């Protein structure tokens, strides 16, 4: 159980993460200063330096925090009472939107070195893998995922769909793209063959 000091520290860190992510996503890593993040977060620059040390460490911690939040939100969806196809569709659509937003956030034009993002992805790979395995297990238990396929094959299958959904979200938003996303999600579960 956290004491008052720990609660205050946690609240300040949340404020810093929110401000850092928002400002860096809007203006790019290189164009945002610690002072601007501190002002937005309602803390002193010294507080940020005490917690994180450098701007780069703050950036890495912000990305790691962002991934943790995404996985937590996806777990809420995964353990909800909704049908499995709805849960997976929700998770896929959310993730594709997040990847689109983050592609902009980490783009070269925003002055962001992609290497810290790669480091975060690599460090979070085990957490993502654990979530993926939970999702497969629930899908199998509910009869939506065939037990015959290996985990590595299913990972490739999921990745193919995520890549295409992300590409859809990167295209101009129109009715055709919405239809394509719905159709991709339907194909994910039911394939190309019409039921006889």
mmCIF file of N, CA, C and O in Angstrom, residues 74 78 84-85 87-93 95-96 99 128-140 144-146 149-166 184-185 187-189:
data_model
loop_
_atom_site.group_PDB
_atom_site.id
_atom_site.type_symbol
_atom_site.label_atom_id
_atom_site.label_comp_id
_atom_site.label_asym_id
_atom_site.label_seq_id
_atom_site.Cartn_x
_atom_site.Cartn_y
_atom_site.Cartn_z
ATOM 1 N N UNK A 74 -6.084 -3.410 -23.187
ATOM 2 C CA UNK A 74 -6.407 -4.594 -23.984
ATOM 3 C C UNK A 74 -6.805 -5.764 -23.081
ATOM 4 O O UNK A 74 -7.673 -6.558 -23.436
ATOM 5 N N UNK A 78 -10.047 -8.046 -23.186
ATOM 6 C CA UNK A 78 -9.907 -9.498 -23.307
ATOM 7 C C UNK A 78 -10.696 -10.247 -22.242
ATOM 8 O O UNK A 78 -11.260 -11.306 -22.512
ATOM 9 N N UNK A 84 -15.766 -13.396 -28.215
ATOM 10 C CA UNK A 84 -14.345 -13.330 -28.564
ATOM 11 C C UNK A 84 -14.076 -12.540 -29.852
ATOM 12 O O UNK A 84 -13.156 -11.711 -29.868
ATOM 13 N N UNK A 85 -14.831 -12.756 -30.942
ATOM 14 C CA UNK A 85 -14.550 -11.967 -32.155
ATOM 15 C C UNK A 85 -14.656 -10.458 -31.923
ATOM 16 O O UNK A 85 -13.856 -9.685 -32.460
ATOM 17 N N UNK A 87 -14.078 -8.907 -29.095
ATOM 18 C CA UNK A 87 -12.930 -8.500 -28.287
ATOM 19 C C UNK A 87 -11.693 -8.326 -29.162
ATOM 20 O O UNK A 87 -10.981 -7.325 -29.054
ATOM 21 N N UNK A 88 -11.446 -9.311 -30.031
ATOM 22 C CA UNK A 88 -10.258 -9.237 -30.886
ATOM 23 C C UNK A 88 -10.370 -8.071 -31.855
ATOM 24 O O UNK A 88 -9.397 -7.335 -32.079
ATOM 25 N N UNK A 89 -11.563 -7.865 -32.431
ATOM 26 C CA UNK A 89 -11.752 -6.739 -33.346
ATOM 27 C C UNK A 89 -11.472 -5.420 -32.628
ATOM 28 O O UNK A 89 -10.778 -4.544 -33.174
ATOM 29 N N UNK A 90 -11.967 -5.273 -31.421
ATOM 30 C CA UNK A 90 -11.744 -4.056 -30.641
ATOM 31 C C UNK A 90 -10.249 -3.847 -30.401
ATOM 32 O O UNK A 90 -9.703 -2.756 -30.608
ATOM 33 N N UNK A 91 -9.561 -4.898 -29.973
ATOM 34 C CA UNK A 91 -8.124 -4.803 -29.703
ATOM 35 C C UNK A 91 -7.355 -4.466 -30.975
ATOM 36 O O UNK A 91 -6.478 -3.592 -30.983
ATOM 37 N N UNK A 92 -7.680 -5.134 -32.075
ATOM 38 C CA UNK A 92 -6.979 -4.883 -33.342
ATOM 39 C C UNK A 92 -7.168 -3.441 -33.808
ATOM 40 O O UNK A 92 -6.219 -2.792 -34.236
ATOM 41 N N UNK A 93 -8.399 -2.950 -33.759
ATOM 42 C CA UNK A 93 -8.678 -1.588 -34.221
ATOM 43 C C UNK A 93 -7.963 -0.570 -33.335
ATOM 44 O O UNK A 93 -7.339 0.368 -33.823
ATOM 45 N N UNK A 95 -5.247 -1.054 -31.569
ATOM 46 C CA UNK A 95 -3.811 -1.157 -31.795
ATOM 47 C C UNK A 95 -3.408 -0.526 -33.128
ATOM 48 O O UNK A 95 -2.394 0.174 -33.208
ATOM 49 N N UNK A 96 -4.198 -0.743 -34.171
ATOM 50 C CA UNK A 96 -3.886 -0.141 -35.475
ATOM 51 C C UNK A 96 -3.906 1.386 -35.377
ATOM 52 O O UNK A 96 -3.033 2.070 -35.933
ATOM 53 N N UNK A 99 -0.788 2.457 -33.476
ATOM 54 C CA UNK A 99 0.410 2.343 -34.310
ATOM 55 C C UNK A 99 0.477 3.473 -35.328
ATOM 56 O O UNK A 99 1.550 3.999 -35.616
ATOM 57 N N UNK A 128 4.213 -8.325 -24.304
ATOM 58 C CA UNK A 128 3.318 -8.458 -25.460
ATOM 59 C C UNK A 128 3.072 -9.937 -25.753
ATOM 60 O O UNK A 128 1.943 -10.355 -26.019
ATOM 61 N N UNK A 129 4.140 -10.734 -25.690
ATOM 62 C CA UNK A 129 4.027 -12.174 -25.935
ATOM 63 C C UNK A 129 3.094 -12.823 -24.909
ATOM 64 O O UNK A 129 2.259 -13.655 -25.250
ATOM 65 N N UNK A 130 3.223 -12.434 -23.652
ATOM 66 C CA UNK A 130 2.362 -12.983 -22.593
ATOM 67 C C UNK A 130 0.901 -12.656 -22.877
ATOM 68 O O UNK A 130 0.022 -13.515 -22.750
ATOM 69 N N UNK A 131 0.638 -11.407 -23.280
ATOM 70 C CA UNK A 131 -0.732 -11.014 -23.609
ATOM 71 C C UNK A 131 -1.249 -11.826 -24.797
ATOM 72 O O UNK A 131 -2.375 -12.322 -24.788
ATOM 73 N N UNK A 132 -0.420 -11.961 -25.823
ATOM 74 C CA UNK A 132 -0.803 -12.702 -27.020
ATOM 75 C C UNK A 132 -1.172 -14.148 -26.673
ATOM 76 O O UNK A 132 -2.177 -14.680 -27.146
ATOM 77 N N UNK A 133 -0.380 -14.779 -25.814
ATOM 78 C CA UNK A 133 -0.656 -16.160 -25.418
ATOM 79 C C UNK A 133 -1.969 -16.271 -24.648
ATOM 80 O O UNK A 133 -2.714 -17.235 -24.813
ATOM 81 N N UNK A 134 -2.257 -15.269 -23.801
ATOM 82 C CA UNK A 134 -3.543 -15.255 -23.082
ATOM 83 C C UNK A 134 -4.698 -15.177 -24.084
ATOM 84 O O UNK A 134 -5.714 -15.846 -23.932
ATOM 85 N N UNK A 135 -4.535 -14.308 -25.086
ATOM 86 C CA UNK A 135 -5.588 -14.130 -26.078
ATOM 87 C C UNK A 135 -5.833 -15.439 -26.846
ATOM 88 O O UNK A 135 -6.977 -15.834 -27.070
ATOM 89 N N UNK A 136 -4.758 -16.116 -27.240
ATOM 90 C CA UNK A 136 -4.892 -17.390 -27.946
ATOM 91 C C UNK A 136 -5.600 -18.419 -27.065
ATOM 92 O O UNK A 136 -6.499 -19.136 -27.530
ATOM 93 N N UNK A 137 -5.201 -18.492 -25.812
ATOM 94 C CA UNK A 137 -5.795 -19.470 -24.896
ATOM 95 C C UNK A 137 -7.295 -19.236 -24.735
ATOM 96 O O UNK A 137 -8.097 -20.177 -24.780
ATOM 97 N N UNK A 138 -7.686 -17.982 -24.573
ATOM 98 C CA UNK A 138 -9.112 -17.663 -24.439
ATOM 99 C C UNK A 138 -9.854 -18.002 -25.737
ATOM 100 O O UNK A 138 -10.946 -18.565 -25.724
ATOM 101 N N UNK A 139 -9.239 -17.682 -26.870
ATOM 102 C CA UNK A 139 -9.844 -18.010 -28.169
ATOM 103 C C UNK A 139 -10.041 -19.499 -28.351
ATOM 104 O O UNK A 139 -11.063 -19.944 -28.877
ATOM 105 N N UNK A 140 -9.070 -20.284 -27.895
ATOM 106 C CA UNK A 140 -9.199 -21.745 -27.981
ATOM 107 C C UNK A 140 -10.295 -22.249 -27.047
ATOM 108 O O UNK A 140 -11.111 -23.090 -27.430
ATOM 109 N N UNK A 144 -13.013 -20.436 -30.872
ATOM 110 C CA UNK A 144 -12.813 -19.570 -32.034
ATOM 111 C C UNK A 144 -11.454 -19.748 -32.689
ATOM 112 O O UNK A 144 -11.267 -19.381 -33.841
ATOM 113 N N UNK A 145 -10.501 -20.307 -31.961
ATOM 114 C CA UNK A 145 -9.169 -20.538 -32.525
ATOM 115 C C UNK A 145 -8.928 -22.038 -32.528
ATOM 116 O O UNK A 145 -9.058 -22.708 -31.494
ATOM 117 N N UNK A 146 -8.562 -22.551 -33.708
ATOM 118 C CA UNK A 146 -8.303 -23.985 -33.840
ATOM 119 C C UNK A 146 -7.082 -24.369 -33.016
ATOM 120 O O UNK A 146 -6.103 -23.630 -32.950
ATOM 121 N N UNK A 149 -3.143 -25.311 -34.835
ATOM 122 C CA UNK A 149 -2.085 -24.410 -35.304
ATOM 123 C C UNK A 149 -1.090 -24.085 -34.196
ATOM 124 O O UNK A 149 -1.467 -23.921 -33.038
ATOM 125 N N UNK A 150 0.172 -23.959 -34.602
ATOM 126 C CA UNK A 150 1.213 -23.618 -33.632
ATOM 127 C C UNK A 150 1.106 -22.138 -33.262
ATOM 128 O O UNK A 150 0.541 -21.332 -34.003
ATOM 129 N N UNK A 151 1.674 -21.791 -32.118
ATOM 130 C CA UNK A 151 1.663 -20.406 -31.660
ATOM 131 C C UNK A 151 2.394 -19.518 -32.655
ATOM 132 O O UNK A 151 1.947 -18.414 -32.971
ATOM 133 N N UNK A 152 3.537 -19.992 -33.199
ATOM 134 C CA UNK A 152 4.304 -19.162 -34.137
ATOM 135 C C UNK A 152 3.507 -18.893 -35.419
ATOM 136 O O UNK A 152 3.559 -17.789 -35.965
ATOM 137 N N UNK A 153 2.732 -19.870 -35.888
ATOM 138 C CA UNK A 153 1.894 -19.658 -37.073
ATOM 139 C C UNK A 153 0.813 -18.628 -36.771
ATOM 140 O O UNK A 153 0.536 -17.731 -37.571
ATOM 141 N N UNK A 154 0.200 -18.748 -35.587
ATOM 142 C CA UNK A 154 -0.837 -17.792 -35.219
ATOM 143 C C UNK A 154 -0.267 -16.383 -35.055
ATOM 144 O O UNK A 154 -0.906 -15.399 -35.405
ATOM 145 N N UNK A 155 0.965 -16.283 -34.552
ATOM 146 C CA UNK A 155 1.597 -14.969 -34.429
ATOM 147 C C UNK A 155 1.755 -14.320 -35.805
ATOM 148 O O UNK A 155 1.495 -13.131 -35.962
ATOM 149 N N UNK A 156 2.185 -15.102 -36.772
ATOM 150 C CA UNK A 156 2.333 -14.568 -38.134
ATOM 151 C C UNK A 156 0.981 -14.123 -38.697
ATOM 152 O O UNK A 156 0.869 -13.088 -39.327
ATOM 153 N N UNK A 157 -0.027 -14.934 -38.451
ATOM 154 C CA UNK A 157 -1.379 -14.629 -38.932
ATOM 155 C C UNK A 157 -1.889 -13.323 -38.317
ATOM 156 O O UNK A 157 -2.380 -12.443 -39.015
ATOM 157 N N UNK A 158 -1.732 -13.186 -36.995
ATOM 158 C CA UNK A 158 -2.142 -11.955 -36.324
ATOM 159 C C UNK A 158 -1.352 -10.761 -36.867
ATOM 160 O O UNK A 158 -1.910 -9.694 -37.103
ATOM 161 N N UNK A 159 -0.035 -10.943 -37.054
ATOM 162 C CA UNK A 159 0.817 -9.851 -37.543
ATOM 163 C C UNK A 159 0.403 -9.384 -38.926
ATOM 164 O O UNK A 159 0.401 -8.182 -39.207
ATOM 165 N N UNK A 160 0.048 -10.338 -39.804
ATOM 166 C CA UNK A 160 -0.390 -9.956 -41.155
ATOM 167 C C UNK A 160 -1.603 -9.036 -41.074
ATOM 168 O O UNK A 160 -1.672 -8.012 -41.753
ATOM 169 N N UNK A 161 -2.552 -9.399 -40.244
ATOM 170 C CA UNK A 161 -3.754 -8.577 -40.119
ATOM 171 C C UNK A 161 -3.456 -7.219 -39.485
ATOM 172 O O UNK A 161 -3.973 -6.195 -39.922
ATOM 173 N N UNK A 162 -2.616 -7.211 -38.463
ATOM 174 C CA UNK A 162 -2.278 -5.934 -37.829
ATOM 175 C C UNK A 162 -1.591 -5.001 -38.822
ATOM 176 O O UNK A 162 -1.874 -3.806 -38.867
ATOM 177 N N UNK A 163 -0.680 -5.550 -39.625
ATOM 178 C CA UNK A 163 0.017 -4.721 -40.618
ATOM 179 C C UNK A 163 -0.964 -4.099 -41.600
ATOM 180 O O UNK A 163 -0.866 -2.913 -41.936
ATOM 181 N N UNK A 164 -1.900 -4.887 -42.081
ATOM 182 C CA UNK A 164 -2.863 -4.369 -43.052
ATOM 183 C C UNK A 164 -3.846 -3.395 -42.420
ATOM 184 O O UNK A 164 -4.209 -2.384 -43.024
ATOM 185 N N UNK A 165 -4.295 -3.678 -41.200
ATOM 186 C CA UNK A 165 -5.190 -2.731 -40.525
ATOM 187 C C UNK A 165 -4.490 -1.390 -40.306
ATOM 188 O O UNK A 165 -5.081 -0.331 -40.504
ATOM 189 N N UNK A 166 -3.226 -1.441 -39.926
ATOM 190 C CA UNK A 166 -2.463 -0.211 -39.719
ATOM 191 C C UNK A 166 -2.343 0.569 -41.020
ATOM 192 O O UNK A 166 -2.509 1.793 -41.043
ATOM 193 N N UNK A 184 -11.788 -6.946 -43.395
ATOM 194 C CA UNK A 184 -10.560 -7.598 -42.922
ATOM 195 C C UNK A 184 -10.798 -8.321 -41.604
ATOM 196 O O UNK A 184 -10.329 -9.446 -41.399
ATOM 197 N N UNK A 185 -11.549 -7.668 -40.716
ATOM 198 C CA UNK A 185 -11.833 -8.291 -39.421
ATOM 199 C C UNK A 185 -12.733 -9.519 -39.588
ATOM 200 O O UNK A 185 -12.573 -10.520 -38.891
ATOM 201 N N UNK A 187 -12.793 -11.427 -42.340
ATOM 202 C CA UNK A 187 -11.918 -12.439 -42.937
ATOM 203 C C UNK A 187 -11.021 -13.094 -41.898
ATOM 204 O O UNK A 187 -10.699 -14.278 -42.000
ATOM 205 N N UNK A 188 -10.607 -12.318 -40.912
ATOM 206 C CA UNK A 188 -9.729 -12.849 -39.878
ATOM 207 C C UNK A 188 -10.344 -14.081 -39.227
ATOM 208 O O UNK A 188 -9.666 -15.077 -38.980
ATOM 209 N N UNK A 189 -11.645 -14.026 -38.949
ATOM 210 C CA UNK A 189 -12.316 -15.129 -38.271
ATOM 211 C C UNK A 189 -12.911 -16.177 -39.215
ATOM 212 O O UNK A 189 -12.931 -17.349 -38.891
#
